[in-house]
Amino acid sequence: MATRAGLLKRSLSSTASVITCKLLVYYKVLITLSGFLSDQRTLPAVMVQIHVKRGEESQFLFNTSVDVSIETLVQQVAQIYNGRLKVDRVCSEIPELADHGITLPPNMQGLTEDQVTELKLTDEWEEKCVPSGGGEFKKDEIGRRSGHAPSDKMKNVLKKTVEEAKALISKKQVQANVCVTMDMVNEALDQLRGAVMIVYPMGLPPHDPIRMEFENKEDLSGTQASLQVIPEEEAQLWWASKEMQRGKKLQDYVGKNEKTKIVVKIQKRGQGAPGREPLLSEEQHKQMMLHYYRRQEELKKLDEADDDSHLQSEWSDRHALKRQFQGLTNIKWGPR
């Protein structure tokens, strides 16, 4: 009996170990499957790609969903569009900051040194806003900036950051099929803000356009830049020569297929419908013109080669041998 009990015990133990091994295998399989399914859930969803244009000029690519409302879409596109303009404005001012220093007070801009002395005007921010590491004097011929420029090392910091910020929101991102987001616009602004803080630790004067841009206090009235800005409440999106109404959703225009690419034109309210999209792109038009030019050159060469004057030559007469045997060669009419 003891022997049977021992055998039974060993048999049960062996069976339990086999079951345990199988359960471990099943558990590992379930873990693998759950991980795979979770990875599938975290994969980025397919989205509608919108190519935003202003007139005929490409601006940026933007990803969204067909369920988005036109109201939200217009707001998002307008924010990115205006944000890119802000980055461009800051990038155009920073090289001036690097070359000629901070901006003079409004009452001193455009005046000569004699006029400043005569009017007894002083720039109280000149001693406060000193560039890091010292600088050099480079007079601003326009009379807009103080002329106390940062050192060459600090200039390189500013100019390199400008190039990086421009590349982040560049129109070339359309060709690279990279979608621009508001986070990318804010990142570009943060890079520019950080570079300015490195060069000017004490900050810029409150009247400096760069600081005003960073604080969203810029005054664009009467400038060309003001004509480019489109306020969110006045922005309109046009697709297929139709205005997208704010009370609808994107799927009301493009359907429910997320794998859709459309060209949308942003316009300011009251400016009318933008021009229709051309049937051929600029590159396709160039290729077509090049093809027709080459074809025309080939036809010219064929016309030049199509000269039949040789047919009047004696060597090209296929009946010459027959007339020679018949003695009909060198026959001339008329008196000799």
Tab-separated table of C-alpha atoms in Angstrom:
chain	number	residue	atom	x	y	z
A	1	MET	CA	0.000	0.000	0.000
A	2	ALA	CA	2.848	2.358	0.851
A	3	THR	CA	4.447	1.668	-2.500
A	4	ARG	CA	1.180	2.374	-4.335
A	5	ALA	CA	0.677	5.564	-2.357
A	6	GLY	CA	4.190	6.703	-3.232
A	7	LEU	CA	3.662	5.959	-6.908
A	8	LEU	CA	0.328	7.781	-6.851
A	9	LYS	CA	1.928	10.742	-5.098
A	10	ARG	CA	4.776	10.914	-7.617
A	11	SER	CA	2.263	10.600	-10.480
A	12	LEU	CA	0.143	13.442	-9.120
A	13	SER	CA	3.239	15.554	-8.576
A	14	SER	CA	4.393	14.942	-12.141
A	15	THR	CA	0.937	15.768	-13.502
A	16	ALA	CA	0.829	18.972	-11.447
A	17	SER	CA	4.224	20.033	-12.742
A	18	VAL	CA	3.118	19.420	-16.322
A	19	ILE	CA	-0.050	21.441	-15.757
A	20	THR	CA	2.004	24.215	-14.150
A	21	CYS	CA	4.348	24.305	-17.138
A	22	LYS	CA	1.413	24.491	-19.529
A	23	LEU	CA	-0.190	27.268	-17.483
A	24	LEU	CA	3.091	29.205	-17.586
A	25	VAL	CA	3.219	28.799	-21.363
A	26	TYR	CA	-0.394	29.929	-21.706
A	27	TYR	CA	0.310	32.873	-19.387
A	28	LYS	CA	3.285	33.957	-21.505
A	29	VAL	CA	1.176	33.669	-24.645
A	30	LEU	CA	-1.563	35.783	-23.067
A	31	ILE	CA	0.994	38.388	-21.965
A	32	THR	CA	2.408	38.509	-25.479
A	33	LEU	CA	-1.044	38.848	-27.028
A	34	SER	CA	-2.100	41.529	-24.571
A	35	GLY	CA	1.098	43.451	-25.287
A	36	PHE	CA	0.493	43.131	-29.014
A	37	LEU	CA	-3.083	44.313	-28.663
A	38	SER	CA	-2.035	47.234	-26.480
A	39	ASP	CA	0.572	48.169	-29.065
A	40	GLN	CA	-2.123	48.041	-31.722
A	41	ARG	CA	-4.298	50.352	-29.655
A	42	THR	CA	-1.463	52.827	-29.207
A	43	LEU	CA	-0.651	52.991	-32.919
A	44	PRO	CA	-1.411	56.430	-34.369
A	45	ALA	CA	-4.779	56.588	-36.045
A	46	VAL	CA	-5.062	57.383	-39.722
A	47	MET	CA	-6.031	61.024	-40.091
A	48	VAL	CA	-7.108	63.450	-42.773
A	49	GLN	CA	-4.163	65.428	-44.154
A	50	ILE	CA	-4.949	69.045	-45.000
A	51	HIS	CA	-2.650	71.068	-47.239
A	52	VAL	CA	-3.224	74.681	-46.178
A	53	LYS	CA	-2.604	77.412	-48.745
A	54	ARG	CA	-2.945	81.190	-48.819
A	55	GLY	CA	-3.744	82.092	-52.399
A	56	GLU	CA	-1.482	79.930	-54.569
A	57	GLU	CA	1.293	79.722	-51.969
A	58	SER	CA	1.668	76.603	-49.811
A	59	GLN	CA	1.772	77.228	-46.062
A	60	PHE	CA	1.821	73.952	-44.101
A	61	LEU	CA	0.339	70.468	-43.684
A	62	PHE	CA	-2.109	69.733	-40.880
A	63	ASN	CA	-3.539	66.449	-39.594
A	64	THR	CA	-7.060	66.179	-38.231
A	65	SER	CA	-10.059	63.847	-38.074
A	66	VAL	CA	-13.242	63.761	-40.134
A	67	ASP	CA	-15.232	64.160	-36.908
A	68	VAL	CA	-13.777	67.590	-36.169
A	69	SER	CA	-16.142	70.533	-36.395
A	70	ILE	CA	-15.378	73.259	-38.918
A	71	GLU	CA	-15.430	75.779	-36.058
A	72	THR	CA	-12.584	73.942	-34.304
A	73	LEU	CA	-10.722	73.305	-37.551
A	74	VAL	CA	-10.791	76.983	-38.547
A	75	GLN	CA	-9.540	77.962	-35.096
A	76	GLN	CA	-6.674	75.433	-35.165
A	77	VAL	CA	-5.569	76.321	-38.694
A	78	ALA	CA	-5.750	80.072	-37.994
A	79	GLN	CA	-3.690	79.669	-34.807
A	80	ILE	CA	-0.918	77.818	-36.641
A	81	TYR	CA	-1.053	80.229	-39.581
A	82	ASN	CA	-0.764	83.319	-37.363
A	83	GLY	CA	1.798	81.591	-35.141
A	84	ARG	CA	4.056	80.965	-38.117
A	85	LEU	CA	3.757	84.638	-39.054
A	86	LYS	CA	4.790	85.593	-35.511
A	87	VAL	CA	7.865	83.346	-35.747
A	88	ASP	CA	8.769	84.953	-39.087
A	89	ARG	CA	8.435	88.450	-37.613
A	90	VAL	CA	10.659	87.596	-34.651
A	91	CYS	CA	13.186	85.914	-36.947
A	92	SER	CA	13.335	89.070	-39.077
A	93	GLU	CA	14.013	91.280	-36.025
A	94	ILE	CA	16.637	89.145	-34.266
A	95	PRO	CA	19.360	89.670	-36.940
A	96	GLU	CA	18.869	93.424	-36.438
A	97	LEU	CA	19.235	92.879	-32.696
A	98	ALA	CA	22.442	90.924	-33.304
A	99	ASP	CA	23.904	93.618	-35.569
A	100	HIS	CA	22.797	96.851	-33.870
A	101	GLY	CA	21.600	96.030	-30.349
A	102	ILE	CA	18.351	96.943	-28.628
A	103	THR	CA	15.681	99.247	-30.042
A	104	LEU	CA	15.776	102.917	-29.107
A	105	PRO	CA	12.763	104.522	-27.378
A	106	PRO	CA	10.126	105.696	-29.882
A	107	ASN	CA	10.952	109.377	-29.235
A	108	MET	CA	14.607	108.820	-30.197
A	109	GLN	CA	14.199	106.728	-33.316
A	110	GLY	CA	15.273	108.374	-36.568
A	111	LEU	CA	17.022	111.304	-34.871
A	112	THR	CA	20.630	112.283	-35.433
A	113	GLU	CA	23.112	112.577	-32.568
A	114	ASP	CA	22.897	116.363	-32.703
A	115	GLN	CA	19.121	116.271	-32.475
A	116	VAL	CA	19.262	113.879	-29.514
A	117	THR	CA	21.751	116.156	-27.754
A	118	GLU	CA	19.730	119.266	-28.532
A	119	LEU	CA	16.530	117.714	-27.209
A	120	LYS	CA	18.401	116.256	-24.204
A	121	LEU	CA	17.006	112.787	-24.774
A	122	THR	CA	18.510	109.752	-23.056
A	123	ASP	CA	17.926	106.021	-23.343
A	124	GLU	CA	17.400	104.753	-19.797
A	125	TRP	CA	17.444	101.123	-21.003
A	126	GLU	CA	20.899	101.309	-22.576
A	127	GLU	CA	22.706	100.618	-19.292
A	128	LYS	CA	20.152	98.060	-18.099
A	129	CYS	CA	20.006	95.883	-21.229
A	130	VAL	CA	23.671	95.035	-21.700
A	131	PRO	CA	24.526	91.975	-23.834
A	132	SER	CA	26.222	89.056	-22.134
A	133	GLY	CA	30.003	89.031	-22.534
A	134	GLY	CA	30.166	92.646	-23.608
A	135	GLY	CA	29.813	93.864	-27.149
A	136	GLU	CA	30.867	96.296	-29.811
A	137	PHE	CA	29.475	99.476	-31.275
A	138	LYS	CA	28.011	99.285	-34.761
A	139	LYS	CA	25.954	102.302	-35.702
A	140	ASP	CA	22.472	101.749	-37.071
A	141	GLU	CA	22.212	103.941	-40.156
A	142	ILE	CA	18.429	103.929	-39.918
A	143	GLY	CA	18.567	105.261	-36.380
A	144	ARG	CA	16.202	102.620	-35.035
A	145	ARG	CA	18.565	100.747	-32.699
A	146	SER	CA	21.209	101.835	-30.193
A	147	GLY	CA	24.207	100.386	-32.054
A	148	HIS	CA	25.592	98.506	-29.016
A	149	ALA	CA	25.687	95.043	-30.579
A	150	PRO	CA	26.599	91.800	-28.773
A	151	SER	CA	29.881	89.975	-29.340
A	152	ASP	CA	30.463	87.709	-32.323
A	153	LYS	CA	29.919	84.612	-30.177
A	154	MET	CA	26.528	85.846	-29.024
A	155	LYS	CA	25.653	86.876	-32.576
A	156	ASN	CA	26.229	83.310	-33.713
A	157	VAL	CA	23.918	82.053	-30.963
A	158	LEU	CA	21.125	84.325	-32.163
A	159	LYS	CA	21.570	83.660	-35.873
A	160	LYS	CA	21.865	79.884	-35.446
A	161	THR	CA	18.686	79.809	-33.376
A	162	VAL	CA	16.885	81.831	-36.049
A	163	GLU	CA	17.832	79.256	-38.682
A	164	GLU	CA	16.613	76.387	-36.489
A	165	ALA	CA	13.309	78.106	-35.728
A	166	LYS	CA	12.713	78.899	-39.391
A	167	ALA	CA	13.418	75.298	-40.393
A	168	LEU	CA	10.930	74.011	-37.819
A	169	ILE	CA	7.954	75.819	-39.368
A	170	SER	CA	9.315	76.238	-42.892
A	171	LYS	CA	7.135	75.882	-45.981
A	172	LYS	CA	9.605	73.220	-47.101
A	173	GLN	CA	7.970	70.929	-44.546
A	174	VAL	CA	5.180	70.512	-47.107
A	175	GLN	CA	7.622	68.934	-49.569
A	176	ALA	CA	9.006	66.743	-46.770
A	177	ASN	CA	5.430	65.647	-45.906
A	178	VAL	CA	5.819	66.869	-42.310
A	179	CYS	CA	2.708	68.178	-40.590
A	180	VAL	CA	3.045	71.338	-38.507
A	181	THR	CA	1.362	71.575	-35.115
A	182	MET	CA	0.862	74.411	-32.654
A	183	ASP	CA	3.367	72.689	-30.368
A	184	MET	CA	6.007	73.073	-33.082
A	185	VAL	CA	5.180	76.771	-33.413
A	186	ASN	CA	5.469	77.233	-29.636
A	187	GLU	CA	8.727	75.285	-29.657
A	188	ALA	CA	10.152	77.651	-32.275
A	189	LEU	CA	9.101	80.662	-30.180
A	190	ASP	CA	10.621	79.094	-27.047
A	191	GLN	CA	13.914	78.557	-28.870
A	192	LEU	CA	14.000	82.197	-29.939
A	193	ARG	CA	13.021	83.396	-26.466
A	194	GLY	CA	15.752	81.277	-24.891
A	195	ALA	CA	18.418	82.574	-27.273
A	196	VAL	CA	17.467	86.185	-26.524
A	197	MET	CA	17.618	85.481	-22.778
A	198	ILE	CA	21.104	83.978	-23.164
A	199	VAL	CA	22.406	87.054	-24.977
A	200	TYR	CA	20.420	89.589	-22.901
A	201	PRO	CA	20.025	88.111	-19.381
A	202	MET	CA	18.437	91.340	-18.125
A	203	GLY	CA	15.847	91.203	-20.884
A	204	LEU	CA	14.915	93.674	-23.595
A	205	PRO	CA	13.237	97.091	-23.280
A	206	PRO	CA	9.420	96.981	-23.144
A	207	HIS	CA	9.249	98.913	-26.428
A	208	ASP	CA	11.463	96.426	-28.298
A	209	PRO	CA	9.374	94.640	-30.973
A	210	ILE	CA	10.920	91.265	-30.088
A	211	ARG	CA	9.807	91.519	-26.465
A	212	MET	CA	6.399	92.784	-27.549
A	213	GLU	CA	6.021	89.751	-29.826
A	214	PHE	CA	6.926	87.374	-26.990
A	215	GLU	CA	4.387	89.075	-24.707
A	216	ASN	CA	1.716	89.214	-27.453
A	217	LYS	CA	1.651	93.014	-27.228
A	218	GLU	CA	2.842	93.705	-30.762
A	219	ASP	CA	1.336	96.665	-32.618
A	220	LEU	CA	1.096	95.861	-36.327
A	221	SER	CA	-1.195	98.709	-37.314
A	222	GLY	CA	-0.105	100.405	-40.520
A	223	THR	CA	2.419	97.705	-41.409
A	224	GLN	CA	2.524	95.176	-44.221
A	225	ALA	CA	2.546	92.390	-41.631
A	226	SER	CA	-0.928	93.419	-40.457
A	227	LEU	CA	-2.337	92.555	-43.885
A	228	GLN	CA	-1.089	88.979	-43.577
A	229	VAL	CA	-2.585	88.238	-40.162
A	230	ILE	CA	-6.039	86.631	-40.158
A	231	PRO	CA	-7.926	86.861	-36.835
A	232	GLU	CA	-9.530	83.573	-35.795
A	233	GLU	CA	-13.038	85.047	-35.775
A	234	GLU	CA	-12.559	86.377	-39.334
A	235	ALA	CA	-10.875	83.291	-40.808
A	236	GLN	CA	-12.547	81.180	-43.475
A	237	LEU	CA	-11.561	77.876	-45.048
A	238	TRP	CA	-12.368	77.142	-48.684
A	239	TRP	CA	-12.303	73.727	-50.331
A	240	ALA	CA	-13.324	72.902	-53.908
A	241	SER	CA	-14.478	76.525	-54.401
A	242	LYS	CA	-16.861	76.182	-51.444
A	243	GLU	CA	-16.659	77.859	-48.076
A	244	MET	CA	-16.665	75.411	-45.169
A	245	GLN	CA	-19.498	76.528	-42.923
A	246	ARG	CA	-18.735	76.694	-39.212
A	247	GLY	CA	-21.909	74.861	-38.197
A	248	LYS	CA	-20.877	71.643	-39.957
A	249	LYS	CA	-18.249	68.942	-39.572
A	250	LEU	CA	-15.398	68.047	-41.882
A	251	GLN	CA	-17.045	64.745	-42.805
A	252	ASP	CA	-19.970	66.688	-44.278
A	253	TYR	CA	-17.574	67.815	-47.026
A	254	VAL	CA	-15.001	65.040	-47.489
A	255	GLY	CA	-16.908	61.992	-46.269
A	256	LYS	CA	-15.939	59.554	-43.527
A	257	ASN	CA	-12.758	58.198	-45.086
A	258	GLU	CA	-9.844	59.144	-42.823
A	259	LYS	CA	-7.302	58.405	-45.575
A	260	THR	CA	-8.084	61.655	-47.341
A	261	LYS	CA	-5.806	64.443	-48.544
A	262	ILE	CA	-7.343	67.791	-49.434
A	263	VAL	CA	-6.113	71.277	-50.328
A	264	VAL	CA	-7.734	74.000	-48.232
A	265	LYS	CA	-7.251	77.742	-48.691
A	266	ILE	CA	-7.430	80.097	-45.734
A	267	GLN	CA	-9.022	83.450	-46.414
A	268	LYS	CA	-10.109	86.507	-44.480
A	269	ARG	CA	-13.828	87.185	-44.311
A	270	GLY	CA	-14.950	89.684	-46.920
A	271	GLN	CA	-12.126	89.000	-49.371
A	272	GLY	CA	-14.269	86.759	-51.545
A	273	ALA	CA	-13.573	83.285	-52.843
A	274	PRO	CA	-9.922	82.435	-53.552
A	275	GLY	CA	-8.833	81.373	-57.016
A	276	ARG	CA	-9.397	77.815	-58.143
A	277	GLU	CA	-6.599	75.319	-57.794
A	278	PRO	CA	-4.734	74.917	-61.132
A	279	LEU	CA	-5.102	71.617	-62.977
A	280	LEU	CA	-1.323	71.257	-63.185
A	281	SER	CA	1.203	71.973	-60.503
A	282	GLU	CA	4.111	74.310	-61.180
A	283	GLU	CA	6.501	71.385	-61.598
A	284	GLN	CA	4.120	69.554	-63.948
A	285	HIS	CA	3.718	72.744	-65.999
A	286	LYS	CA	7.506	73.067	-66.307
A	287	GLN	CA	7.847	69.445	-67.414
A	288	MET	CA	5.088	69.869	-69.989
A	289	MET	CA	6.680	73.021	-71.441
A	290	LEU	CA	10.059	71.267	-71.563
A	291	HIS	CA	8.490	68.324	-73.410
A	292	TYR	CA	6.876	70.594	-76.016
A	293	TYR	CA	10.119	72.525	-76.485
A	294	ARG	CA	12.068	69.333	-77.118
A	295	ARG	CA	9.382	68.104	-79.506
A	296	GLN	CA	9.502	71.401	-81.403
A	297	GLU	CA	13.291	71.147	-81.753
A	298	GLU	CA	12.958	67.595	-83.073
A	299	LEU	CA	10.421	68.723	-85.689
A	300	LYS	CA	12.752	71.540	-86.774
A	301	LYS	CA	15.555	69.060	-87.333
A	302	LEU	CA	13.230	66.812	-89.357
A	303	ASP	CA	12.170	69.772	-91.514
A	304	GLU	CA	15.789	70.638	-92.195
A	305	ALA	CA	16.533	67.042	-93.144
A	306	ASP	CA	13.492	66.857	-95.462
A	307	ASP	CA	15.329	68.384	-98.461
A	308	ASP	CA	14.364	66.698	-101.798
A	309	SER	CA	16.691	68.705	-104.076
A	310	HIS	CA	18.845	65.601	-104.484
A	311	LEU	CA	16.033	64.004	-106.476
A	312	GLN	CA	16.980	66.260	-109.440
A	313	SER	CA	20.527	64.871	-109.509
A	314	GLU	CA	21.632	62.477	-112.261
A	315	TRP	CA	22.801	59.800	-109.854
A	316	SER	CA	19.343	59.566	-108.333
A	317	ASP	CA	17.594	58.891	-111.671
A	318	ARG	CA	16.609	55.221	-111.661
A	319	HIS	CA	15.913	55.280	-115.443
A	320	ALA	CA	19.370	56.606	-116.378
A	321	LEU	CA	20.812	53.150	-117.224
A	322	LYS	CA	17.858	52.320	-119.497
A	323	ARG	CA	18.220	55.570	-121.443
A	324	GLN	CA	21.949	54.998	-121.796
A	325	PHE	CA	21.406	51.632	-123.503
A	326	GLN	CA	18.779	53.168	-125.772
A	327	GLY	CA	21.087	56.048	-126.700
A	328	LEU	CA	18.772	58.622	-125.313
A	329	THR	CA	21.280	60.372	-123.061
A	330	ASN	CA	22.498	63.938	-123.574
A	331	ILE	CA	19.575	64.789	-125.862
A	332	LYS	CA	18.988	68.522	-126.110
A	333	TRP	CA	16.191	70.308	-127.900
A	334	GLY	CA	16.677	73.354	-130.035
A	335	PRO	CA	19.456	74.566	-132.361
A	336	ARG	CA	23.086	73.974	-131.411
